[in-house]
Tab-separated table of C-alpha atoms (C1' of nucleotides) in Angstrom:
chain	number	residue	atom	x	y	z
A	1	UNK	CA	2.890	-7.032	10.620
A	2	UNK	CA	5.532	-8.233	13.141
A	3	UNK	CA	4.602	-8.125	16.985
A	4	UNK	CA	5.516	-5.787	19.023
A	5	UNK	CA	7.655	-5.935	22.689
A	6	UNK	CA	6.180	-3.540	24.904
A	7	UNK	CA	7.023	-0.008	26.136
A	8	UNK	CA	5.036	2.156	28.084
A	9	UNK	CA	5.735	5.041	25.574
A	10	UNK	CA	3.681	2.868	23.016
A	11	UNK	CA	0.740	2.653	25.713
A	12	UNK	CA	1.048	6.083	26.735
A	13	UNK	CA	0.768	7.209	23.225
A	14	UNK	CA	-2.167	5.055	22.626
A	15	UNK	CA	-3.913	5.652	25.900
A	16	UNK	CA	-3.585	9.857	25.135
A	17	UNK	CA	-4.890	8.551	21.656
A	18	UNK	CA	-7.620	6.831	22.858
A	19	UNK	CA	-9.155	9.234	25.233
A	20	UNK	CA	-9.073	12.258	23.663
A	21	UNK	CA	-10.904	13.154	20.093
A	22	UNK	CA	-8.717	15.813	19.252
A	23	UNK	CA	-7.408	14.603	16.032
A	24	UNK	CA	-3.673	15.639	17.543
A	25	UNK	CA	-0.825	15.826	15.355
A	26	UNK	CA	2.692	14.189	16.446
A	27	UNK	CA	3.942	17.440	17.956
A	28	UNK	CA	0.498	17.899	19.833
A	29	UNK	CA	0.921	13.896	21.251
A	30	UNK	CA	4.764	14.412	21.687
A	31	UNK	CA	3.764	17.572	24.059
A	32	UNK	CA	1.144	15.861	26.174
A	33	UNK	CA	3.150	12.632	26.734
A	34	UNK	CA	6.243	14.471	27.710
A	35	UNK	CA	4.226	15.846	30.575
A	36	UNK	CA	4.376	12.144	32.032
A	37	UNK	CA	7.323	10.725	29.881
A	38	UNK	CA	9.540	14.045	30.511
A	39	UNK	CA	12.488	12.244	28.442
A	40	UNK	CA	10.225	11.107	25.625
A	41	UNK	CA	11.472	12.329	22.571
A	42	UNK	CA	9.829	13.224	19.583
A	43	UNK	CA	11.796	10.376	17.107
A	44	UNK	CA	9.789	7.633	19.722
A	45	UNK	CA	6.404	9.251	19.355
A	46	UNK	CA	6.628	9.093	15.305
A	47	UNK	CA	8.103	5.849	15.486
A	48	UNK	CA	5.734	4.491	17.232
A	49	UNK	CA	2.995	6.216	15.601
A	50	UNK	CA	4.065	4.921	12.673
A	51	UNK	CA	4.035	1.510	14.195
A	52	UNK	CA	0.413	1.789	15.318
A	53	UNK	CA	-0.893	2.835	12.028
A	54	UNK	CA	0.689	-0.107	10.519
A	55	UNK	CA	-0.497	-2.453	13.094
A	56	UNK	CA	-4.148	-1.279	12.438
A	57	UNK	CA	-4.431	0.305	15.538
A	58	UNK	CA	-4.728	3.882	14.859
A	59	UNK	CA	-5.410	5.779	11.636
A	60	UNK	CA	-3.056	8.886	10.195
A	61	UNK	CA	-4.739	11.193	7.918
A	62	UNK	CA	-4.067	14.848	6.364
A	63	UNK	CA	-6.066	17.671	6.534
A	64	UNK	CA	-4.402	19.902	4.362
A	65	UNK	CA	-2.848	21.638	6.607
A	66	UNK	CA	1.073	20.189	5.944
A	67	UNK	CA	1.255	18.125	9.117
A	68	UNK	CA	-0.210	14.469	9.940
A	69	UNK	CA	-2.592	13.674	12.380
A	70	UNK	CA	-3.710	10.835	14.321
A	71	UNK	CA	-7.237	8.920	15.065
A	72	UNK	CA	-7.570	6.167	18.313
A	73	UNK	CA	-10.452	5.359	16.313
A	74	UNK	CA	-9.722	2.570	13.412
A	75	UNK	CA	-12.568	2.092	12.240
A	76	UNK	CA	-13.296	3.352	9.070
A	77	UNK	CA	-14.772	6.827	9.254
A	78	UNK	CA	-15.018	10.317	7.517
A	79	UNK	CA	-13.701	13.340	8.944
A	80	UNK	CA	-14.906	17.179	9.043
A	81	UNK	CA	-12.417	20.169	9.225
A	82	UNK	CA	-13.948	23.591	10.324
A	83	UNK	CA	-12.818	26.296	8.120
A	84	UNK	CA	-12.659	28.794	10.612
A	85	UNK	CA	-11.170	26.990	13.606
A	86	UNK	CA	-9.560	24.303	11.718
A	87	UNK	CA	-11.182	21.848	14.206
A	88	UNK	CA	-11.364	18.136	13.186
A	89	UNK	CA	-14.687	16.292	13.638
A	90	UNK	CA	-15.544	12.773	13.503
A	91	UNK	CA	-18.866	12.228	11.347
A	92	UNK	CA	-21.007	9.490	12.221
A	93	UNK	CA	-22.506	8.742	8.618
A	94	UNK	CA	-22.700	5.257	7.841
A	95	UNK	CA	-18.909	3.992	5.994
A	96	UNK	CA	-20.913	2.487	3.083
A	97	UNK	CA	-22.933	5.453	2.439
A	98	UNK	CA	-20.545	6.598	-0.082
A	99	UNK	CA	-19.516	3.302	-2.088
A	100	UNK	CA	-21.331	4.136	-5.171
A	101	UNK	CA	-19.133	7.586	-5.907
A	102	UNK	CA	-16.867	5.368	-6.883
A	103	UNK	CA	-19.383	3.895	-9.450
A	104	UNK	CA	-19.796	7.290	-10.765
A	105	UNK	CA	-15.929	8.034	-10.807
A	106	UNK	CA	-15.448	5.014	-12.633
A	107	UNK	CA	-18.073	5.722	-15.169
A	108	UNK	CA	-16.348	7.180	-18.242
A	109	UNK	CA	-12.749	5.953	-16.960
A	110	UNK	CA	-11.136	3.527	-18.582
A	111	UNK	CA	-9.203	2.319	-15.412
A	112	UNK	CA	-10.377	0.829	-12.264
A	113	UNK	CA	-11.933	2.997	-9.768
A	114	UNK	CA	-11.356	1.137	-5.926
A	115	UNK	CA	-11.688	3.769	-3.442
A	116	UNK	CA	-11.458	7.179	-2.464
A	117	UNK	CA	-10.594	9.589	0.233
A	118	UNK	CA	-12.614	11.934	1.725
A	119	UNK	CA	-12.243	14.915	3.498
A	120	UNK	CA	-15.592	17.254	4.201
A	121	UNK	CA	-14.920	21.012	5.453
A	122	UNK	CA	-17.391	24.103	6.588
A	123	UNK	CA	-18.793	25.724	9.924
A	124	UNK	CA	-18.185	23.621	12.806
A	125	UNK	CA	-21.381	23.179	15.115
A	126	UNK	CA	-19.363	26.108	17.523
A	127	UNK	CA	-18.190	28.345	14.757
A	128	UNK	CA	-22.255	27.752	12.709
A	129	UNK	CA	-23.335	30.630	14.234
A	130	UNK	CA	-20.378	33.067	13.964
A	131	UNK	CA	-19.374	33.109	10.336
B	1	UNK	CA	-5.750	39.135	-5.790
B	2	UNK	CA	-2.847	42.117	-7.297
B	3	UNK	CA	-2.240	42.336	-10.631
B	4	UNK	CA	1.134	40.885	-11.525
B	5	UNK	CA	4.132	42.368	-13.352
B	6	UNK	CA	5.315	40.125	-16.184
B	7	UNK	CA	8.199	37.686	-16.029
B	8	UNK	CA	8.936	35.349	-18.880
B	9	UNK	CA	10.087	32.526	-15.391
B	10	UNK	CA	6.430	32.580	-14.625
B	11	UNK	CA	5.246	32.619	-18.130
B	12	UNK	CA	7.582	29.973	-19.094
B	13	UNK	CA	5.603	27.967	-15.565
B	14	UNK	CA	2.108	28.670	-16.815
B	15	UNK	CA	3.314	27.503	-20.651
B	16	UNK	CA	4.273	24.319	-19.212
B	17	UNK	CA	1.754	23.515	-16.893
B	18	UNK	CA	-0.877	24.114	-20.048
B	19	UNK	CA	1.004	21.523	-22.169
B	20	UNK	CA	1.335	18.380	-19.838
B	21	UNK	CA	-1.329	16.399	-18.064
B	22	UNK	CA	1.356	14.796	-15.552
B	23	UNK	CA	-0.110	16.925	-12.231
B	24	UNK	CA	3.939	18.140	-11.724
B	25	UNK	CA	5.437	18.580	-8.395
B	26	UNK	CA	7.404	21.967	-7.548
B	27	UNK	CA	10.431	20.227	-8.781
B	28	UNK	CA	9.561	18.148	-11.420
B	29	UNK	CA	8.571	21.729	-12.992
B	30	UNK	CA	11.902	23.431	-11.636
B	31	UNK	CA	13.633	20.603	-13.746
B	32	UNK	CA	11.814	21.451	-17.169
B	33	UNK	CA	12.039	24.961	-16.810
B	34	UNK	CA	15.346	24.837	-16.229
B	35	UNK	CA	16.052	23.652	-19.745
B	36	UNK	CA	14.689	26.501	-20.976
B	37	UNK	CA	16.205	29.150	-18.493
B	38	UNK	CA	19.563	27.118	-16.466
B	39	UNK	CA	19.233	30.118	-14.167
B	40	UNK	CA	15.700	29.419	-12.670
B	41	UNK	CA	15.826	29.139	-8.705
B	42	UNK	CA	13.863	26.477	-7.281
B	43	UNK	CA	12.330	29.595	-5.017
B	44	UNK	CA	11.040	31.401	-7.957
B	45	UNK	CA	9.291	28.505	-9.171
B	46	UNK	CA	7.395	28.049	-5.747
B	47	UNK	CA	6.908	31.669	-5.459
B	48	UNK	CA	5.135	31.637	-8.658
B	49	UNK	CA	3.358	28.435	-8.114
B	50	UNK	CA	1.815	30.076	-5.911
B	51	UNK	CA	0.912	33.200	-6.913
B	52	UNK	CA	-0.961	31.536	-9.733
B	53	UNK	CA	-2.863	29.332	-7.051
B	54	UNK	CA	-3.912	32.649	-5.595
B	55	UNK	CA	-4.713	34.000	-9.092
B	56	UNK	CA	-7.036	30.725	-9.582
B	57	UNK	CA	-4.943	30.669	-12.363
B	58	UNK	CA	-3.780	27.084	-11.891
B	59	UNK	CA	-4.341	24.349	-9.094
B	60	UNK	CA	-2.327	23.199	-6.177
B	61	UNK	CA	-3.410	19.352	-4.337
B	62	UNK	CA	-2.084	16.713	-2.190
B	63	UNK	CA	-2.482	13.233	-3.405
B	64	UNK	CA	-0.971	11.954	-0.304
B	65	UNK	CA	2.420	11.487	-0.903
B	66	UNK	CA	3.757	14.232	1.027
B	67	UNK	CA	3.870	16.813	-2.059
B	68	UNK	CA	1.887	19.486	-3.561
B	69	UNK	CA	0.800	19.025	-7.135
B	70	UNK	CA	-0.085	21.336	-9.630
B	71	UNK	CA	-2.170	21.165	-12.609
B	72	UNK	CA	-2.233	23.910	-15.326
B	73	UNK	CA	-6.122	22.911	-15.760
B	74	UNK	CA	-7.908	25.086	-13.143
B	75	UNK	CA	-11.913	24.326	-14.019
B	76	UNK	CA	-12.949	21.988	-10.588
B	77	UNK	CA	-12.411	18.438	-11.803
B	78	UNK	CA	-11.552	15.604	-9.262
B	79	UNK	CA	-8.635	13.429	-9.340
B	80	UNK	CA	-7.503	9.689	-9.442
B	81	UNK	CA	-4.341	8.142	-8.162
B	82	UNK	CA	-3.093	4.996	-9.463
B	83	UNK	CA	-2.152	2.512	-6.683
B	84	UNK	CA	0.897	0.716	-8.931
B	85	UNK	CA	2.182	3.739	-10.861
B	86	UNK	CA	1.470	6.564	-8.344
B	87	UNK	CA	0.109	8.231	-11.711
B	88	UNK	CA	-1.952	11.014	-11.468
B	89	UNK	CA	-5.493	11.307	-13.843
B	90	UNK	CA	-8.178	14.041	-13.841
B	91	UNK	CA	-11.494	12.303	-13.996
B	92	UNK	CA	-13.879	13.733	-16.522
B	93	UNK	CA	-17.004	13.176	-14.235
B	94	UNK	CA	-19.391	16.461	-13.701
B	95	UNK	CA	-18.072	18.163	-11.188
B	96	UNK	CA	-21.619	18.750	-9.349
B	97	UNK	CA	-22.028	14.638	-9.558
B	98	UNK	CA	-21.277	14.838	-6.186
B	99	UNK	CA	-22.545	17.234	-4.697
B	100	UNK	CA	-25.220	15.429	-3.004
B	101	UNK	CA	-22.497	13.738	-0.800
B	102	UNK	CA	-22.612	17.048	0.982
B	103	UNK	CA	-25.893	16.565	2.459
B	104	UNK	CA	-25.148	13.181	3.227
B	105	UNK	CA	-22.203	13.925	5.443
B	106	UNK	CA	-24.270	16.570	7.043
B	107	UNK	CA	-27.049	14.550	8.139
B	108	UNK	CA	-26.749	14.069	11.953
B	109	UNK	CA	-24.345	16.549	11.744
B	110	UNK	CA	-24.712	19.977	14.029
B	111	UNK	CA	-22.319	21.986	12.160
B	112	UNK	CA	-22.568	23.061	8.097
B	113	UNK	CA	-21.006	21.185	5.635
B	114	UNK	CA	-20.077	23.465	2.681
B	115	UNK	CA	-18.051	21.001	0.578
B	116	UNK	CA	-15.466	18.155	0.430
B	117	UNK	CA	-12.063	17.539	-0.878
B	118	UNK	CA	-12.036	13.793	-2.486
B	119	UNK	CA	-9.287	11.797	-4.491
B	120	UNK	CA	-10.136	8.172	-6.086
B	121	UNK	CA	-7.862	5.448	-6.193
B	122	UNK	CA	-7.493	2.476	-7.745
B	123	UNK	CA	-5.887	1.069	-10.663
B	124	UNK	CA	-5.186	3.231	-14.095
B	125	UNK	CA	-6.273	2.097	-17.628
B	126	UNK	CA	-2.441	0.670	-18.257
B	127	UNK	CA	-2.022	-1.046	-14.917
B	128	UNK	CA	-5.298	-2.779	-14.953
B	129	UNK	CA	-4.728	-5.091	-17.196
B	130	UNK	CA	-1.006	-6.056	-14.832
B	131	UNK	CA	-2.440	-6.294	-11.693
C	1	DG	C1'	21.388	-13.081	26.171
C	2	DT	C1'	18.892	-11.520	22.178
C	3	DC	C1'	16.848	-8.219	19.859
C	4	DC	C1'	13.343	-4.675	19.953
C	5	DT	C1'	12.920	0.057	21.711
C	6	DT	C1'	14.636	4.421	23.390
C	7	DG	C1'	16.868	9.151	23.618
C	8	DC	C1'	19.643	12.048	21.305
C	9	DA	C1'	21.255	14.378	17.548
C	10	DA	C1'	21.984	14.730	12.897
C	11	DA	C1'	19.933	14.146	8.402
C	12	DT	C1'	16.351	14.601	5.042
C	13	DA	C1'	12.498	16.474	2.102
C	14	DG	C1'	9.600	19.989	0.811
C	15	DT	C1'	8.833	24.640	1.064
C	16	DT	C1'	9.498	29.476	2.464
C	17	DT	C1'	12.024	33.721	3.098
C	18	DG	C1'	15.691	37.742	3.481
C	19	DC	C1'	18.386	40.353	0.670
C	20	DA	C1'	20.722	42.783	-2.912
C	21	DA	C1'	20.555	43.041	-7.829
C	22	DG	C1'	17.595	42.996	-12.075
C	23	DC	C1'	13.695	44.018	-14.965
C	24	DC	C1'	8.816	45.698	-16.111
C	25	DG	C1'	5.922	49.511	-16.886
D	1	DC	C1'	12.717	55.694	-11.531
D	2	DG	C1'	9.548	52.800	-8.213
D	3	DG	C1'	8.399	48.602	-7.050
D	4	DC	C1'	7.569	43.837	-8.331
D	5	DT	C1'	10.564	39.795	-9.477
D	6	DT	C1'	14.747	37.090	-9.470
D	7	DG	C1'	18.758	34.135	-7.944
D	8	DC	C1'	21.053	32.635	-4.159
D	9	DA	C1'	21.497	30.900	0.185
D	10	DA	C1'	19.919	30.334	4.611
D	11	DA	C1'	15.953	29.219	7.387
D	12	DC	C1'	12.061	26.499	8.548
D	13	DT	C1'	8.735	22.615	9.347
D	14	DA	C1'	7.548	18.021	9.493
D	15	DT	C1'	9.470	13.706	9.614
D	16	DT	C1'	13.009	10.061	9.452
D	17	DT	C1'	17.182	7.738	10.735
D	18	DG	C1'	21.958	6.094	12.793
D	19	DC	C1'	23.780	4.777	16.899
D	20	DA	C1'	24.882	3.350	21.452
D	21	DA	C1'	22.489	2.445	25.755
D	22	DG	C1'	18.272	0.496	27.974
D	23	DG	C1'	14.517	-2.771	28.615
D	24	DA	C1'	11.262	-6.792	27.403
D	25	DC	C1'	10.890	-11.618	27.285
DNA sequence: GTCCTTGCAAATAGTTTGCAAGCCG
DNA sequence: CGGCTTGCAAACTATTTGCAAGGAC
C-alpha cells in the first residue's frame, strides 16, 4: 500500500464517489467525470479505481450483472439489487449480524470456513408496489 | 423453456459436467470436450451452456474471478472458494439453513427481500493444514 | 529532476453472434 | 424437408496495459 501523488482525476473520482449512492460502474463514473475532466479517459478512471480499492478507500463489488461497480462507502456493508430495476441499495443491518452463517457453513466441512459474500435481491422500496 | 433437438456436443457437455465436481469454466469444458470431438467450437459450448442454464438443467455462478462457472449438479446448494487454491467446493449444508438471513436483511428495510446470492470463503480441507 | 500519473490507443479476456452448412425428427 | 444446431470467424463488452508526455513534490 504505497502512497499516492495527487491528481485531481483521483479526487474527482472520489468526490463523484462520495456524493452520490448510485453504486456506478466505471463507465457510469468515467461519463460523469468527463463532464468536468472532458480529456479524462476511461484507462485513468479504472486505474485509479483500482488504486482506491486497494488503498481501502472505496469498495468494488459485482452484482451479477458482468460489470464492476463502485461504493464511497468502505465500511463493511451488505448490498440489495432490485430485480426489476436492477437498482443497488445499501442495507443498514448491523455487519456482524451474519457471522454465525459461517458457523453453519463450516459445520459438516472439513475445511475452514472464514467469510462469505453476500448479495440480497427482490422488490426495491419503488418497484414493492408494482410487481 | 423449448424443447431441444438432440446433439451428441451438448450431450457430450451435460456427460461431463455430471462426472466432475471441479465447478468448470466455459473453457476448461471446451478443452475436455474437445478430446472427445477436436471439432467442438468454443461457441457451441457457450451456446449450450446456456441453454441448459435456461433448462435448469445445470448451474451457471460467479465466484469472483471474472468467470462463469458451471456445475452439472443443479439441486440449490451454496458454494465455497478456497482462498490459496482458488478451488471450488459445494457445501452440503441445507439449503433452507439460511433462509432466515432473509428477514434479517429486510428488517429496516422498505423494499422486499426475496432471497440472496452467498459464496463462503476460507481455507479448503487440503490447504488448512499449509496455511 | 525524479518518478508517479495521464491520455491515447492497442491489447486482452470472456462471451456472444451472423452465417452458411449439417443433422435431427 | 423444415428448422434447430454446428463450426468458424468476426463482433462485442469490460478491463488492462505500453508508451511518451505531463504534473506533483
Amino acid at each position: 500500500m504505497k502512497t499516492l501523488k495527487y491528481s485531481r482525476q483521483r479526487e474527482a473520482i472520489m468526490n463523484y464517489l462520495a456524493q452520490t449512492k448510485e453504486h456506478p460502474t466505471a463507465d457510469t463514473i468515467y461519463m460523469n467525470i468527463r463532464e468536468t475532466y472532458p480529456n479524462i479517459s476511461l484507462g485513468t478512471v479504472y486505474r485509479n479505481l483500482n488504486l482506491l480499492v486497494e488503498q481501502g478507500e472505496i469498495i468494488k463489488f459485482s452484482c451479477g450483472d458482468g460489470c464492476d461497480r463502485f461504493d464511497g462507502n468502505a465500511d463493511p456493508h451488505y448490498h440489495f439489487v432490485c430485480k426489476r430495476c436492477s437498482k443497488v441499495y445499501d442495507l443498514d443491518m448491523k455487519i456482524d449480524s451474519l457471522n454465525h452463517i459461517n458457523l453453519i457453513a463450516n459445520a459438516g466441512f472439513d475445511g475452514e470456513v472464514l467469510g462469505h459474500s453476500t448479495i440480497f435481491y427482490g422488490y426495491c422500496p419503488d418497484c414493492k408496489t408494482l410487481s
